[in-house]
Coordinates of N, CA and C in Angstrom, one line a residue:
M1 N 66.0 -26.0 15.2 CA 65.6 -25.6 13.9 C 67.0 -25.1 14.2
T2 N 68.3 -25.1 14.3 CA 69.6 -24.3 14.1 C 69.4 -22.4 13.7
S3 N 69.8 -21.8 14.6 CA 69.6 -20.5 14.0 C 72.0 -20.5 12.7
T4 N 71.4 -19.1 12.4 CA 73.0 -19.1 11.8 C 73.3 -17.5 11.6
L5 N 74.7 -17.8 12.5 CA 74.6 -16.1 12.6 C 75.1 -15.7 11.9
I6 N 74.8 -14.4 11.0 CA 75.9 -13.8 9.9 C 77.1 -13.3 9.9
D7 N 78.1 -12.7 9.6 CA 79.4 -12.4 9.6 C 78.9 -11.6 8.8
T8 N 80.4 -10.6 9.2 CA 79.9 -8.4 8.9 C 79.9 -9.3 7.4
N9 N 81.4 -10.0 7.0 CA 81.9 -9.6 5.5 C 80.4 -10.0 4.4
V10 N 80.0 -11.3 4.9 CA 78.7 -12.0 4.0 C 78.0 -10.8 4.5
F11 N 77.5 -9.8 5.5 CA 76.3 -9.1 6.0 C 77.0 -7.7 4.7
I12 N 78.0 -7.5 4.6 CA 78.9 -5.9 3.7 C 77.8 -6.5 2.2
D13 N 78.6 -8.1 1.7 CA 78.4 -9.0 0.9 C 76.8 -8.4 0.6
M14 N 76.0 -8.6 0.4 CA 74.4 -8.0 0.8 C 74.0 -6.9 0.5
L15 N 74.6 -6.3 1.7 CA 73.9 -4.6 1.9 C 74.6 -4.8 0.5
E16 N 75.9 -4.4 0.0 CA 75.8 -3.6 -0.7 C 76.9 -4.3 -2.7
Q17 N 76.2 -5.6 -2.6 CA 76.2 -6.1 -2.8 C 77.6 -6.1 -3.8
R18 N 78.3 -6.7 -3.4 CA 79.1 -7.2 -4.1 C 79.9 -7.8 -5.7
P19 N 80.2 -7.9 -6.5 CA 80.3 -8.6 -7.2 C 80.5 -10.3 -7.7
R20 N 81.5 -10.2 -6.3 CA 82.5 -11.5 -6.5 C 81.9 -12.2 -5.1
W21 N 80.9 -11.4 -4.5 CA 80.0 -12.6 -3.6 C 79.0 -12.6 -3.0
F22 N 78.5 -12.1 -3.9 CA 77.0 -11.6 -3.9 C 75.8 -12.5 -3.6
A23 N 75.9 -13.8 -5.2 CA 75.5 -14.8 -5.6 C 76.5 -16.0 -4.3
W24 N 77.1 -15.3 -4.2 CA 77.0 -16.9 -3.1 C 76.2 -16.7 -2.1
A25 N 76.2 -15.3 -1.4 CA 76.2 -14.6 -0.1 C 74.0 -14.2 -0.6
T26 N 74.1 -14.8 -0.9 CA 71.9 -14.6 -1.4 C 71.5 -16.0 -0.9
A27 N 72.4 -16.9 -1.9 CA 72.5 -18.3 -1.5 C 72.3 -18.9 -0.6
R28 N 73.8 -18.3 0.4 CA 73.7 -20.0 1.4 C 72.7 -19.3 2.4
V29 N 72.3 -17.2 2.1 CA 70.9 -16.9 3.0 C 69.8 -17.1 2.9
E30 N 69.6 -18.0 1.8 CA 68.3 -18.3 1.5 C 68.1 -19.9 1.5
Q31 N 69.4 -20.7 1.8 CA 69.4 -22.1 1.8 C 68.9 -21.8 3.5
F32 N 69.8 -21.1 4.4 CA 69.7 -21.2 5.6 C 68.5 -20.3 6.2
S33 N 68.3 -19.8 6.0 CA 67.0 -19.3 6.2 C 65.6 -19.8 6.0
Q34 N 65.7 -21.2 5.6 CA 65.0 -22.4 5.3 C 65.2 -23.3 6.9
V35 N 66.2 -23.6 7.7 CA 66.3 -24.2 8.2 C 66.3 -23.8 9.3
G36 N 65.9 -22.3 9.7 CA 66.5 -22.0 10.8 C 66.9 -20.0 11.1
K37 N 66.0 -18.9 11.9 CA 67.2 -17.5 11.8 C 68.0 -17.4 11.0
L38 N 67.9 -16.6 10.9 CA 69.3 -15.7 11.1 C 69.5 -13.8 11.6
V39 N 71.1 -14.4 12.1 CA 71.1 -13.2 13.5 C 72.3 -12.2 12.9
I40 N 72.2 -11.7 13.7 CA 73.4 -10.7 13.6 C 73.1 -9.4 15.3
N41 N 74.8 -9.7 15.1 CA 74.5 -8.9 16.4 C 75.4 -7.4 16.5
Q42 N 75.5 -6.4 17.2 CA 76.2 -5.2 17.4 C 77.6 -5.2 16.8
I43 N 77.7 -6.4 17.0 CA 79.4 -6.7 16.2 C 79.1 -5.6 14.6
A44 N 78.8 -7.4 14.5 CA 78.7 -7.0 12.7 C 77.6 -5.6 12.3
Y45 N 76.2 -5.4 13.0 CA 75.6 -4.2 12.3 C 76.8 -3.1 12.5
G46 N 77.7 -3.0 13.7 CA 78.6 -1.5 13.8 C 79.8 -1.6 12.5
E47 N 80.6 -3.4 12.6 CA 81.0 -3.1 11.5 C 80.5 -2.5 10.1
A48 N 79.4 -3.4 9.6 CA 78.4 -2.7 8.2 C 77.7 -1.1 8.0
S49 N 78.0 -0.5 9.5 CA 77.5 0.4 9.6 C 78.4 1.3 8.9
I50 N 80.0 1.2 9.1 CA 81.3 2.6 8.3 C 81.0 3.3 7.7
P51 N 80.7 1.8 6.1 CA 80.7 3.0 4.9 C 79.1 4.1 5.0
Y52 N 78.4 4.1 5.7 CA 77.4 5.5 6.3 C 77.3 6.6 6.8
D53 N 77.1 7.7 6.6 CA 77.2 8.4 6.4 C 76.2 9.0 7.5
E54 N 75.0 8.2 7.0 CA 73.7 8.2 8.9 C 72.9 7.1 8.8
E55 N 72.8 7.1 10.2 CA 72.2 6.5 11.2 C 71.3 6.0 10.4
A56 N 70.1 6.9 10.0 CA 69.2 6.5 9.7 C 68.7 6.5 8.5
I57 N 69.7 6.1 7.7 CA 69.8 5.3 5.8 C 70.3 4.5 6.0
F58 N 72.1 4.4 6.9 CA 72.0 2.1 7.3 C 71.4 1.8 7.9
A59 N 70.5 1.9 8.9 CA 69.3 1.5 9.7 C 67.5 1.6 8.4
K60 N 67.8 1.1 7.8 CA 66.8 1.7 6.7 C 67.2 0.4 5.4
S61 N 68.3 0.9 5.1 CA 69.3 -0.6 5.0 C 68.6 -2.2 5.3
V62 N 68.9 -1.8 6.3 CA 69.1 -3.2 7.2 C 67.5 -3.8 7.8
D63 N 66.5 -3.7 7.6 CA 66.0 -3.1 8.0 C 64.7 -4.0 7.5
V64 N 64.6 -5.4 7.4 CA 64.6 -6.3 6.4 C 63.7 -7.2 7.5
D65 N 62.9 -7.7 7.0 CA 62.2 -8.9 8.0 C 62.9 -10.7 7.6
W66 N 64.6 -10.5 7.3 CA 64.8 -11.8 7.4 C 65.6 -12.0 7.9
I67 N 66.2 -10.8 9.1 CA 67.1 -11.0 8.9 C 66.6 -10.5 11.4
V68 N 67.6 -11.3 12.0 CA 66.7 -10.7 13.5 C 68.1 -10.7 14.4
R69 N 67.6 -9.4 14.6 CA 68.4 -8.8 16.2 C 68.9 -9.6 16.8
E70 N 70.1 -9.9 17.6 CA 70.1 -10.1 18.1 C 70.9 -9.8 19.7
D71 N 71.2 -10.1 20.8 CA 72.1 -8.5 22.2 C 72.9 -10.1 22.1
L72 N 74.4 -9.2 21.7 CA 75.4 -10.1 22.2 C 75.2 -11.0 23.8
P73 N 75.4 -11.9 24.4 CA 75.0 -12.2 25.7 C 76.4 -12.7 26.6
W74 N 75.8 -12.1 27.6 CA 77.1 -11.7 28.0 C 78.1 -12.9 28.7
S75 N 77.7 -14.3 28.5 CA 78.7 -15.5 28.1 C 79.2 -15.6 27.3
A76 N 79.4 -14.9 26.3 CA 79.5 -14.9 24.6 C 80.6 -13.5 24.8
A77 N 80.5 -12.5 25.7 CA 81.3 -11.5 26.1 C 82.7 -12.3 26.9
Y78 N 82.5 -13.2 28.0 CA 83.3 -13.8 28.2 C 84.4 -15.2 28.0
R79 N 83.3 -15.8 26.2 CA 84.1 -16.7 25.9 C 84.6 -16.1 25.0
A80 N 84.4 -14.4 24.5 CA 85.7 -14.2 23.2 C 86.5 -13.5 23.5
G81 N 86.8 -13.3 25.4 CA 87.8 -13.1 26.0 C 88.3 -13.8 26.7
K82 N 88.5 -15.3 26.4 CA 89.3 -16.7 26.3 C 89.8 -17.0 25.1
A83 N 88.4 -16.8 23.6 CA 89.8 -16.9 23.0 C 90.8 -15.8 22.5
F84 N 90.0 -14.9 22.5 CA 91.1 -14.1 22.8 C 92.7 -14.5 23.7
Q85 N 92.8 -14.6 24.2 CA 93.7 -14.9 25.3 C 94.8 -16.5 24.8
T86 N 93.6 -17.2 24.0 CA 95.1 -18.1 23.4 C 95.0 -17.6 22.8
Y87 N 94.6 -16.4 21.6 CA 95.2 -16.2 20.8 C 96.4 -16.5 21.2
K88 N 96.8 -14.8 21.6 CA 98.0 -13.9 22.4 C 99.1 -15.7 22.8
E89 N 98.2 -16.0 23.2 CA 98.9 -17.3 23.5 C 100.0 -18.3 22.7
R90 N 98.9 -18.6 21.4 CA 99.7 -17.9 20.7 C 100.3 -17.8 19.3
G91 N 101.1 -16.2 19.8 CA 101.3 -15.7 19.5 C 100.5 -14.6 18.5
G92 N 99.7 -14.2 19.2 CA 98.6 -13.0 17.9 C 99.7 -11.7 18.8
L93 N 98.6 -11.0 17.8 CA 100.6 -9.4 17.6 C 99.4 -8.8 18.6
R94 N 97.9 -9.2 18.0 CA 96.9 -6.7 18.4 C 96.9 -7.5 19.6
D95 N 96.7 -5.9 20.8 CA 96.6 -5.7 21.7 C 95.5 -6.0 22.2
M96 N 94.4 -5.5 21.2 CA 93.1 -4.9 22.0 C 91.6 -6.8 21.0
I97 N 91.0 -6.9 21.8 CA 89.9 -8.1 21.4 C 89.0 -7.9 20.0
L98 N 89.7 -8.6 18.5 CA 89.4 -8.9 17.9 C 87.6 -8.5 17.5
P99 N 86.9 -7.7 16.8 CA 85.7 -8.1 16.8 C 84.4 -10.3 16.4
D100 N 86.1 -10.8 15.7 CA 85.1 -12.2 15.3 C 85.2 -12.7 16.9
F101 N 86.3 -12.3 17.0 CA 85.7 -13.0 18.4 C 84.6 -13.4 19.5
F102 N 84.3 -12.0 19.1 CA 82.6 -11.9 19.9 C 81.1 -12.6 18.9
I103 N 81.7 -12.4 17.8 CA 81.3 -12.5 16.6 C 81.4 -14.9 16.5
G104 N 82.6 -14.8 16.8 CA 82.4 -16.5 17.3 C 81.6 -16.7 18.3
A105 N 81.9 -16.1 19.8 CA 81.5 -16.2 21.1 C 79.6 -16.6 21.0
H106 N 79.0 -15.2 20.2 CA 77.9 -15.2 20.6 C 78.1 -17.1 19.9
A107 N 77.7 -16.5 18.4 CA 78.1 -17.9 17.7 C 78.1 -19.2 19.0
S108 N 79.1 -19.1 19.2 CA 79.3 -20.6 20.0 C 78.6 -20.8 21.6
V109 N 77.7 -19.7 22.0 CA 77.3 -20.0 23.6 C 75.7 -19.7 23.0
K110 N 75.4 -19.9 21.8 CA 74.4 -20.1 21.5 C 73.3 -20.9 21.5
G111 N 74.4 -21.9 20.5 CA 75.2 -22.9 19.6 C 74.2 -22.8 17.8
Y112 N 74.1 -20.9 17.6 CA 74.5 -21.2 15.9 C 75.6 -21.5 15.1
R113 N 75.3 -21.9 13.9 CA 76.0 -22.5 13.6 C 76.1 -20.3 12.9
I114 N 77.5 -20.7 12.0 CA 78.8 -19.2 11.0 C 77.9 -19.3 10.5
L115 N 77.9 -17.9 9.5 CA 78.0 -17.9 8.0 C 78.8 -17.4 7.9
T116 N 80.1 -17.5 7.0 CA 81.1 -16.3 6.5 C 82.0 -17.0 5.5
R117 N 82.8 -15.6 5.5 CA 83.4 -15.7 4.4 C 85.3 -16.4 4.8
D118 N 85.1 -15.5 5.9 CA 85.9 -15.8 6.5 C 86.8 -16.7 7.5
A119 N 87.0 -17.9 7.3 CA 86.5 -19.0 7.9 C 87.8 -19.4 8.9
A120 N 88.8 -19.2 8.3 CA 90.4 -19.9 10.4 C 89.9 -19.2 10.7
R121 N 89.6 -17.9 11.4 CA 89.8 -17.7 12.9 C 89.3 -18.7 13.9
F122 N 87.6 -18.6 12.7 CA 85.9 -19.7 13.7 C 86.7 -21.0 13.9
R123 N 86.8 -21.1 12.7 CA 87.8 -22.6 12.9 C 89.2 -23.1 13.5
T124 N 89.8 -22.5 13.5 CA 90.6 -22.3 15.3 C 90.5 -21.5 16.6
Y125 N 89.7 -20.7 17.0 CA 89.3 -20.5 18.1 C 87.6 -21.0 18.5
F126 N 87.1 -21.5 17.0 CA 86.2 -21.8 17.9 C 86.0 -23.3 17.4
P127 N 86.4 -23.9 17.7 CA 86.3 -25.4 16.6 C 84.8 -26.6 16.9
E128 N 84.1 -26.6 17.9 CA 83.0 -26.5 17.7 C 81.7 -25.5 16.3
L129 N 81.9 -24.8 16.3 CA 81.3 -24.4 15.1 C 81.0 -24.7 13.8
E130 N 79.4 -24.8 13.7 CA 80.2 -25.3 12.3 C 79.7 -23.9 11.6
V131 N 81.1 -24.3 10.5 CA 81.7 -22.8 10.0 C 80.1 -23.0 8.2
I132 N 79.8 -22.5 7.5 CA 79.2 -22.2 6.4 C 80.7 -21.4 6.1
A133 N 81.5 -21.5 5.3 CA 81.4 -20.8 3.9 C 81.8 -22.0 2.2
P134 N 82.7 -20.7 1.9 CA 82.7 -20.9 0.5 C 83.8 -22.5 0.5
D135 N 84.4 -22.9 1.8 CA 85.0 -23.7 0.5 C 84.1 -24.9 1.2
T136 N 83.1 -25.0 1.9 CA 82.7 -26.0 2.9 C 80.5 -25.8 1.5
H137 N 80.5 -24.7 1.3 CA 79.5 -24.4 0.5 C 79.3 -23.7 -0.4
P138 N 79.7 -24.5 -1.5 CA 80.5 -23.8 -2.6 C 78.5 -22.6 -3.7

């Protein structure tokens, strides 16, 4: 069974029950929980925590039995660096490595699919990934 790494935007859609995307995110989480574990890493956890003033409140809101918290593998950090290097070589303007590169690299080195609403960067820099997005899974 292939696991699914949840990108920050989908994680936030579920936490905040965002009207435009909550139903889609919930349906995809339900769908892919039937065929493998659902995973978040420290990057998505950190990005999703931004609006919360207290860590305990945030931690309680994400303490759910359907998500597995998984550490970013060291090999994913290397893969993220290589993806960022390609981004820079193609004219990317950011000077610091982007969170999406760590999330995509994590999915890549573990052989996971990725659940996201922002598929373009994952498809460009991690073409080996199975990307679950609104355009492929409406």
